[in-house]
Amino acid sequence: NDSKLINKKIKDIMWGEKVFISEIERNGKHIIPKGNTILHLNDKLVIETTREKAGTFVEKFLEGKE
């Protein structure tokens, strides 16, 4: 996997301004993340951000990942 996020702590990732990770779905379980939470392959993140910042987030982390 070429994701820059796998095996990194939430607090060590430069998410951008006004981006909040509210939940992680991992193996069918829902996790409320903390700064020390490490992201795993196939985690699904619930992201909260403003409409203005959403495009920047997609460009930085999601384009070409589908």
Short mmCIF file of C-alpha atoms in Angstrom, two decimals:
data_model
loop_
_atom_site.label_atom_id
_atom_site.label_comp_id
_atom_site.label_asym_id
_atom_site.label_seq_id
_atom_site.Cartn_x
_atom_site.Cartn_y
_atom_site.Cartn_z
CA ASN A 1 0.00 0.00 0.00
CA ASP A 2 1.31 3.45 -0.87
CA SER A 3 -0.83 5.44 1.58
CA LYS A 4 1.07 8.03 3.58
CA LEU A 5 -1.31 7.49 6.49
CA ILE A 6 -0.90 3.79 7.29
CA ASN A 7 0.91 3.08 10.58
CA LYS A 8 0.97 6.74 11.57
CA LYS A 9 -0.45 8.29 14.72
CA ILE A 10 -3.36 10.67 14.20
CA LYS A 11 -1.41 13.45 15.95
CA ASP A 12 1.58 13.07 13.59
CA ILE A 13 -0.42 13.69 10.40
CA MET A 14 -0.77 17.21 9.06
CA TRP A 15 -4.52 17.04 8.39
CA GLY A 16 -4.91 20.70 7.59
CA GLU A 17 -6.83 23.51 9.15
CA LYS A 18 -10.36 22.82 10.46
CA VAL A 19 -10.20 19.04 9.93
CA PHE A 20 -11.47 16.76 12.71
CA ILE A 21 -11.29 12.95 12.68
CA SER A 22 -14.40 12.01 14.65
CA GLU A 23 -14.46 8.23 14.20
CA ILE A 24 -12.60 5.28 12.74
CA GLU A 25 -14.34 2.13 11.56
CA ARG A 26 -11.97 -0.81 11.85
CA ASN A 27 -12.99 -4.43 11.27
CA GLY A 28 -16.64 -3.58 11.94
CA LYS A 29 -15.89 -1.75 15.19
CA HIS A 30 -16.24 1.99 15.75
CA ILE A 31 -13.35 3.74 17.45
CA ILE A 32 -13.25 7.26 18.82
CA PRO A 33 -9.67 8.23 17.93
CA LYS A 34 -7.18 9.93 20.19
CA GLY A 35 -3.90 11.53 19.21
CA ASN A 36 -1.97 8.30 19.78
CA THR A 37 -4.37 6.20 17.68
CA ILE A 38 -2.45 4.51 14.85
CA LEU A 39 -4.13 4.20 11.46
CA HIS A 40 -4.30 0.73 9.92
CA LEU A 41 -4.82 -0.52 6.39
CA ASN A 42 -8.55 -0.51 5.50
CA ASP A 43 -9.55 1.89 8.30
CA LYS A 44 -12.50 4.06 7.32
CA LEU A 45 -12.33 7.57 8.71
CA VAL A 46 -15.22 9.87 9.48
CA ILE A 47 -13.93 13.36 8.75
CA GLU A 48 -15.55 16.61 9.79
CA THR A 49 -14.46 19.82 8.10
CA THR A 50 -15.85 22.93 6.51
CA ARG A 51 -17.10 22.94 2.95
CA GLU A 52 -14.24 25.28 2.06
CA LYS A 53 -11.58 22.92 3.43
CA ALA A 54 -13.13 19.69 2.05
CA GLY A 55 -11.65 20.16 -1.44
CA THR A 56 -8.17 20.70 -0.05
CA PHE A 57 -8.50 17.58 2.09
CA VAL A 58 -9.58 15.46 -0.89
CA GLU A 59 -6.70 16.75 -3.02
CA LYS A 60 -4.17 16.05 -0.27
CA PHE A 61 -5.31 12.60 0.87
CA LEU A 62 -7.85 11.00 -1.44
CA GLU A 63 -7.27 11.77 -5.11
CA GLY A 64 -6.23 8.66 -7.00
CA LYS A 65 -6.86 6.38 -4.01
CA GLU A 66 -10.13 4.80 -5.17
#
